[in-house]
Amino acid sequence: MIIGGTSGIGLALGEHYARQGAQLMLCGRDIGRLDGHPLAADPAVQRRAVDIADRAAVDAAVMAFGAAGLDLLIVTAGQYTDAATLALQPAAGLPVLATNVGGLCLAFDAAAAIMRRQGHGHLVVVASIAGLLQDYPTGSLYSATKRAAIAICDAYRKALAPFGIAVTTLVPGYVDTARLRELNGGNATRKPFLQAQAKAVRRMADAIERRAERCVFPWQLHVLVRLFNCLPLGLRQLRRK
């Protein structure tokens, strides 16, 4: 089951698992995005409209798909807003928090209830390397929510390990998705160490297969983030975005 599976990385992961013959449910707020896509005609693929911030919708979807068992839940759903929008519309941050933090917990809780009963399962979230930035005074709300997602996964991993449930946190850098291009005027090539979506998805699928606790990539950007975190606070304040 992939929540956020109607576009971008979520859809690409769905394509990967469909090629392996998996039974899938692809969820998103707008399932019309899948109209005309080959997966829409695949009898092994279910589609369901789900807003991850809606507890009732998440619970119903997980129960419907997981009635016969649930091996893997992947959460790629996320929202973003920039500082300029927040300055003019403070309430614009609420959907970001509800989706990136609250929705993640709702989805994990619903899936974990089934996985505990069956004695196995795997929870996965796609976070962001931006969430590894520490004490970053000018960081975005998005970065803060991804930092929270990483910490949430650490907590769930500890709590669910006795039930045979693994938790994997995928922490990619910049991936050349349609959404990233949209946020950058149609061209994301200036982003450091930009990764092709297909390559990033292969890396994620491998980490999921290994049931890795955390997968941070590319290593070059990970090194830069770690070096940035070592800088004095005054120097970190100089970087705006």
mmCIF file of C-alpha atoms in Angstrom:
data_model
loop_
_atom_site.group_PDB
_atom_site.id
_atom_site.type_symbol
_atom_site.label_atom_id
_atom_site.label_comp_id
_atom_site.label_asym_id
_atom_site.label_seq_id
_atom_site.Cartn_x
_atom_site.Cartn_y
_atom_site.Cartn_z
ATOM 1 C CA MET A 1 0.000 0.000 0.000
ATOM 2 C CA ILE A 2 1.410 3.369 -1.036
ATOM 3 C CA ILE A 3 -0.124 6.591 0.302
ATOM 4 C CA GLY A 4 0.991 9.293 -2.077
ATOM 5 C CA GLY A 5 1.106 6.701 -4.834
ATOM 6 C CA THR A 6 -0.617 8.658 -7.596
ATOM 7 C CA SER A 7 2.407 10.690 -8.726
ATOM 8 C CA GLY A 8 6.138 11.188 -8.394
ATOM 9 C CA ILE A 9 8.222 8.839 -6.290
ATOM 10 C CA GLY A 10 5.167 7.071 -4.901
ATOM 11 C CA LEU A 11 3.880 6.169 -8.348
ATOM 12 C CA ALA A 12 7.362 5.118 -9.475
ATOM 13 C CA LEU A 13 7.604 2.781 -6.482
ATOM 14 C CA GLY A 14 4.175 1.436 -7.398
ATOM 15 C CA GLU A 15 5.428 0.668 -10.893
ATOM 16 C CA HIS A 16 8.435 -1.125 -9.394
ATOM 17 C CA TYR A 17 6.300 -3.380 -7.202
ATOM 18 C CA ALA A 18 3.752 -3.983 -9.950
ATOM 19 C CA ARG A 19 6.553 -5.396 -12.105
ATOM 20 C CA GLN A 20 7.272 -7.809 -9.251
ATOM 21 C CA GLY A 21 3.673 -9.007 -9.285
ATOM 22 C CA ALA A 22 2.645 -7.434 -5.986
ATOM 23 C CA GLN A 23 -0.937 -6.751 -4.958
ATOM 24 C CA LEU A 24 -1.080 -2.971 -4.679
ATOM 25 C CA MET A 25 -3.265 -0.171 -3.428
ATOM 26 C CA LEU A 26 -2.257 3.285 -4.659
ATOM 27 C CA CYS A 27 -3.751 6.093 -2.597
ATOM 28 C CA GLY A 28 -3.848 9.839 -3.067
ATOM 29 C CA ARG A 29 -6.141 12.802 -2.750
ATOM 30 C CA ASP A 30 -6.688 12.843 -6.519
ATOM 31 C CA ILE A 31 -6.807 9.341 -7.978
ATOM 32 C CA GLY A 32 -7.782 10.870 -11.315
ATOM 33 C CA ARG A 33 -4.077 11.399 -11.817
ATOM 34 C CA LEU A 34 -3.871 7.717 -12.655
ATOM 35 C CA ASP A 35 -6.427 7.883 -15.448
ATOM 36 C CA GLY A 36 -4.818 6.488 -18.576
ATOM 37 C CA HIS A 37 -1.800 5.139 -16.714
ATOM 38 C CA PRO A 38 -1.006 1.441 -17.365
ATOM 39 C CA LEU A 39 -1.366 0.617 -13.671
ATOM 40 C CA ALA A 40 -4.990 1.775 -13.776
ATOM 41 C CA ALA A 41 -5.811 -1.228 -15.955
ATOM 42 C CA ASP A 42 -3.827 -3.724 -13.866
ATOM 43 C CA PRO A 43 -6.218 -6.045 -11.986
ATOM 44 C CA ALA A 44 -3.645 -6.388 -9.190
ATOM 45 C CA VAL A 45 -3.717 -2.639 -8.527
ATOM 46 C CA GLN A 46 -6.427 -0.927 -6.515
ATOM 47 C CA ARG A 47 -6.915 2.831 -6.487
ATOM 48 C CA ARG A 48 -8.428 4.760 -3.618
ATOM 49 C CA ALA A 49 -8.949 8.438 -2.864
ATOM 50 C CA VAL A 50 -7.369 9.125 0.523
ATOM 51 C CA ASP A 51 -6.339 12.328 2.263
ATOM 52 C CA ILE A 52 -3.666 11.155 4.686
ATOM 53 C CA ALA A 53 -4.704 13.859 7.148
ATOM 54 C CA ASP A 54 -8.196 12.332 7.396
ATOM 55 C CA ARG A 55 -8.147 9.650 10.102
ATOM 56 C CA ALA A 56 -11.399 8.010 9.013
ATOM 57 C CA ALA A 57 -10.294 7.810 5.366
ATOM 58 C CA VAL A 58 -6.898 6.368 6.282
ATOM 59 C CA ASP A 59 -8.370 3.796 8.668
ATOM 60 C CA ALA A 60 -10.966 2.692 6.106
ATOM 61 C CA ALA A 61 -8.420 2.329 3.317
ATOM 62 C CA VAL A 62 -5.959 0.369 5.438
ATOM 63 C CA MET A 63 -8.703 -1.919 6.752
ATOM 64 C CA ALA A 64 -10.079 -2.527 3.258
ATOM 65 C CA PHE A 65 -6.729 -3.412 1.737
ATOM 66 C CA GLY A 66 -5.262 -5.095 4.791
ATOM 67 C CA ALA A 67 -8.195 -7.398 5.536
ATOM 68 C CA ALA A 68 -6.217 -10.298 4.091
ATOM 69 C CA GLY A 69 -2.895 -9.058 5.473
ATOM 70 C CA LEU A 70 -0.586 -6.103 4.933
ATOM 71 C CA ASP A 71 3.098 -6.642 4.271
ATOM 72 C CA LEU A 72 4.286 -3.156 3.385
ATOM 73 C CA LEU A 73 3.038 0.399 3.815
ATOM 74 C CA ILE A 74 4.948 3.212 2.096
ATOM 75 C CA VAL A 75 4.130 6.852 2.842
ATOM 76 C CA THR A 76 5.314 9.332 0.248
ATOM 77 C CA ALA A 77 2.489 11.857 0.677
ATOM 78 C CA GLY A 78 3.731 15.323 1.503
ATOM 79 C CA GLN A 79 2.943 19.002 1.220
ATOM 80 C CA TYR A 80 5.193 22.038 0.872
ATOM 81 C CA THR A 81 4.828 25.758 1.370
ATOM 82 C CA ASP A 82 7.480 28.459 1.192
ATOM 83 C CA ALA A 83 8.368 31.207 3.638
ATOM 84 C CA ALA A 84 6.797 33.943 1.506
ATOM 85 C CA THR A 85 3.435 32.183 1.547
ATOM 86 C CA LEU A 86 3.627 31.593 5.294
ATOM 87 C CA ALA A 87 4.411 35.254 5.912
ATOM 88 C CA LEU A 88 1.241 36.303 4.105
ATOM 89 C CA GLN A 89 -0.930 33.350 5.112
ATOM 90 C CA PRO A 90 0.181 31.841 8.438
ATOM 91 C CA ALA A 91 -2.584 29.226 8.226
ATOM 92 C CA ALA A 92 -0.929 27.811 5.085
ATOM 93 C CA GLY A 93 1.370 25.871 7.362
ATOM 94 C CA LEU A 94 -1.427 23.838 8.925
ATOM 95 C CA PRO A 95 -1.977 21.476 5.943
ATOM 96 C CA VAL A 96 1.771 20.897 5.770
ATOM 97 C CA LEU A 97 1.864 19.834 9.414
ATOM 98 C CA ALA A 98 -1.336 17.789 9.103
ATOM 99 C CA THR A 99 0.014 15.865 6.110
ATOM 100 C CA ASN A 100 3.743 15.533 6.774
ATOM 101 C CA VAL A 101 3.542 14.869 10.516
ATOM 102 C CA GLY A 102 -0.003 14.082 11.632
ATOM 103 C CA GLY A 103 -0.852 12.068 8.539
ATOM 104 C CA LEU A 104 2.288 9.994 8.860
ATOM 105 C CA CYS A 105 1.306 8.989 12.399
ATOM 106 C CA LEU A 106 -2.273 8.210 11.330
ATOM 107 C CA ALA A 107 -1.049 5.940 8.542
ATOM 108 C CA PHE A 108 1.554 4.183 10.689
ATOM 109 C CA ASP A 109 -0.943 3.623 13.510
ATOM 110 C CA ALA A 110 -3.577 2.146 11.192
ATOM 111 C CA ALA A 111 -1.121 -0.182 9.461
ATOM 112 C CA ALA A 112 0.664 -1.176 12.663
ATOM 113 C CA ALA A 113 -2.626 -2.350 14.185
ATOM 114 C CA ILE A 114 -2.915 -4.965 11.430
ATOM 115 C CA MET A 115 0.773 -5.815 11.407
ATOM 116 C CA ARG A 116 0.858 -6.426 15.165
ATOM 117 C CA ARG A 117 -1.944 -8.959 14.867
ATOM 118 C CA GLN A 118 -0.253 -10.806 12.023
ATOM 119 C CA GLY A 119 3.190 -10.667 13.649
ATOM 120 C CA HIS A 120 5.075 -9.052 10.793
ATOM 121 C CA GLY A 121 5.121 -6.037 8.511
ATOM 122 C CA HIS A 122 7.140 -3.126 7.246
ATOM 123 C CA LEU A 123 6.494 0.622 7.500
ATOM 124 C CA VAL A 124 8.342 3.046 5.226
ATOM 125 C CA VAL A 125 8.380 6.817 4.847
ATOM 126 C CA VAL A 126 10.099 9.010 2.286
ATOM 127 C CA ALA A 127 11.547 11.917 4.252
ATOM 128 C CA SER A 128 14.187 14.353 2.971
ATOM 129 C CA ILE A 129 17.827 15.082 3.560
ATOM 130 C CA ALA A 130 16.664 18.586 4.502
ATOM 131 C CA GLY A 131 15.380 16.974 7.681
ATOM 132 C CA LEU A 132 18.950 16.257 8.785
ATOM 133 C CA LEU A 133 19.812 19.948 9.076
ATOM 134 C CA GLN A 134 20.293 20.784 12.750
ATOM 135 C CA ASP A 135 19.753 24.130 14.501
ATOM 136 C CA TYR A 136 19.066 25.802 11.182
ATOM 137 C CA PRO A 137 17.492 29.183 12.047
ATOM 138 C CA THR A 138 16.329 29.939 8.518
ATOM 139 C CA GLY A 139 15.129 26.443 7.697
ATOM 140 C CA SER A 140 11.715 25.951 6.104
ATOM 141 C CA LEU A 141 8.623 24.476 7.687
ATOM 142 C CA TYR A 142 8.969 21.615 5.202
ATOM 143 C CA SER A 143 12.452 20.839 6.550
ATOM 144 C CA ALA A 144 11.114 20.906 10.098
ATOM 145 C CA THR A 145 8.368 18.420 9.237
ATOM 146 C CA LYS A 146 10.853 16.089 7.596
ATOM 147 C CA ARG A 147 13.075 16.313 10.658
ATOM 148 C CA ALA A 148 10.016 15.357 12.694
ATOM 149 C CA ALA A 149 9.261 12.455 10.331
ATOM 150 C CA ILE A 150 12.757 11.051 10.827
ATOM 151 C CA ALA A 151 12.379 11.250 14.621
ATOM 152 C CA ILE A 152 8.878 9.733 14.463
ATOM 153 C CA CYS A 153 10.223 6.752 12.541
ATOM 154 C CA ASP A 154 12.934 6.224 15.153
ATOM 155 C CA ALA A 155 10.259 6.122 17.855
ATOM 156 C CA TYR A 156 7.990 3.728 15.939
ATOM 157 C CA ARG A 157 10.938 1.475 15.108
ATOM 158 C CA LYS A 158 11.740 1.002 18.784
ATOM 159 C CA ALA A 159 8.099 0.500 19.753
ATOM 160 C CA LEU A 160 7.232 -1.965 16.995
ATOM 161 C CA ALA A 161 10.386 -4.094 16.849
ATOM 162 C CA PRO A 162 9.031 -6.589 19.433
ATOM 163 C CA PHE A 163 6.101 -7.268 17.077
ATOM 164 C CA GLY A 164 8.317 -8.150 14.104
ATOM 165 C CA ILE A 165 7.587 -4.850 12.343
ATOM 166 C CA ALA A 166 10.422 -3.028 10.586
ATOM 167 C CA VAL A 167 10.507 0.720 10.013
ATOM 168 C CA THR A 168 12.592 2.214 7.196
ATOM 169 C CA THR A 169 13.273 5.925 6.779
ATOM 170 C CA LEU A 170 14.275 6.913 3.256
ATOM 171 C CA VAL A 171 16.187 10.199 3.270
ATOM 172 C CA PRO A 172 16.906 11.290 -0.304
ATOM 173 C CA GLY A 173 18.485 14.478 -1.544
ATOM 174 C CA TYR A 174 17.152 16.250 -4.617
ATOM 175 C CA VAL A 175 15.259 13.931 -6.969
ATOM 176 C CA ASP A 176 14.303 15.141 -10.440
ATOM 177 C CA THR A 177 10.541 14.789 -10.054
ATOM 178 C CA ALA A 178 7.842 16.812 -11.771
ATOM 179 C CA ARG A 179 7.056 18.469 -8.440
ATOM 180 C CA LEU A 180 10.654 19.595 -7.860
ATOM 181 C CA ARG A 181 10.774 21.037 -11.363
ATOM 182 C CA GLU A 182 7.487 22.831 -10.728
ATOM 183 C CA LEU A 183 8.910 24.414 -7.580
ATOM 184 C CA ASN A 184 11.962 25.574 -9.516
ATOM 185 C CA GLY A 185 10.431 27.230 -12.532
ATOM 186 C CA GLY A 186 10.370 24.055 -14.605
ATOM 187 C CA ASN A 187 14.072 23.272 -14.297
ATOM 188 C CA ALA A 188 15.760 21.683 -11.279
ATOM 189 C CA THR A 189 19.168 21.085 -12.840
ATOM 190 C CA ARG A 190 20.827 23.653 -10.577
ATOM 191 C CA LYS A 191 20.097 21.585 -7.513
ATOM 192 C CA PRO A 192 23.277 19.989 -6.108
ATOM 193 C CA PHE A 193 23.749 16.300 -6.815
ATOM 194 C CA LEU A 194 20.374 16.046 -8.523
ATOM 195 C CA GLN A 195 19.339 12.413 -8.995
ATOM 196 C CA ALA A 196 17.251 10.908 -11.756
ATOM 197 C CA GLN A 197 13.964 9.623 -10.388
ATOM 198 C CA ALA A 198 14.485 6.092 -11.710
ATOM 199 C CA LYS A 199 17.884 5.820 -10.024
ATOM 200 C CA ALA A 200 16.546 7.165 -6.733
ATOM 201 C CA VAL A 201 13.641 4.717 -6.776
ATOM 202 C CA ARG A 202 16.000 1.788 -7.348
ATOM 203 C CA ARG A 203 18.020 2.922 -4.340
ATOM 204 C CA MET A 204 14.858 3.180 -2.231
ATOM 205 C CA ALA A 205 13.542 -0.209 -3.316
ATOM 206 C CA ASP A 206 16.875 -1.798 -2.423
ATOM 207 C CA ALA A 207 16.797 -0.236 1.052
ATOM 208 C CA ILE A 208 13.237 -1.475 1.559
ATOM 209 C CA GLU A 209 14.206 -4.966 0.426
ATOM 210 C CA ARG A 210 17.069 -4.953 2.958
ATOM 211 C CA ARG A 211 14.729 -3.613 5.646
ATOM 212 C CA ALA A 212 17.314 -0.930 6.337
ATOM 213 C CA GLU A 213 16.579 1.331 9.282
ATOM 214 C CA ARG A 214 17.650 4.470 7.432
ATOM 215 C CA CYS A 215 18.917 5.151 3.920
ATOM 216 C CA VAL A 216 20.471 8.571 3.267
ATOM 217 C CA PHE A 217 21.614 9.382 -0.262
ATOM 218 C CA PRO A 218 23.433 10.621 -2.251
ATOM 219 C CA TRP A 219 26.463 10.354 -0.033
ATOM 220 C CA GLN A 220 27.961 13.595 -1.375
ATOM 221 C CA LEU A 221 25.025 15.679 -0.172
ATOM 222 C CA HIS A 222 24.940 13.772 3.098
ATOM 223 C CA VAL A 223 28.573 14.753 3.712
ATOM 224 C CA LEU A 224 27.803 18.404 2.959
ATOM 225 C CA VAL A 225 24.880 18.393 5.398
ATOM 226 C CA ARG A 226 27.040 16.878 8.116
ATOM 227 C CA LEU A 227 29.711 19.507 7.525
ATOM 228 C CA PHE A 228 27.061 22.246 7.573
ATOM 229 C CA ASN A 229 25.834 20.992 10.940
ATOM 230 C CA CYS A 230 29.365 21.404 12.310
ATOM 231 C CA LEU A 231 29.541 25.102 11.404
ATOM 232 C CA PRO A 232 29.114 27.767 14.103
ATOM 233 C CA LEU A 233 25.545 28.983 14.431
ATOM 234 C CA GLY A 234 26.435 32.409 13.041
ATOM 235 C CA LEU A 235 27.665 30.901 9.789
ATOM 236 C CA ARG A 236 24.625 28.664 9.449
ATOM 237 C CA GLN A 237 22.420 31.746 9.734
ATOM 238 C CA LEU A 238 23.976 33.139 6.569
ATOM 239 C CA ARG A 239 22.409 30.441 4.423
ATOM 240 C CA ARG A 240 18.851 31.365 3.498
ATOM 241 C CA LYS A 241 17.668 28.309 1.560
#
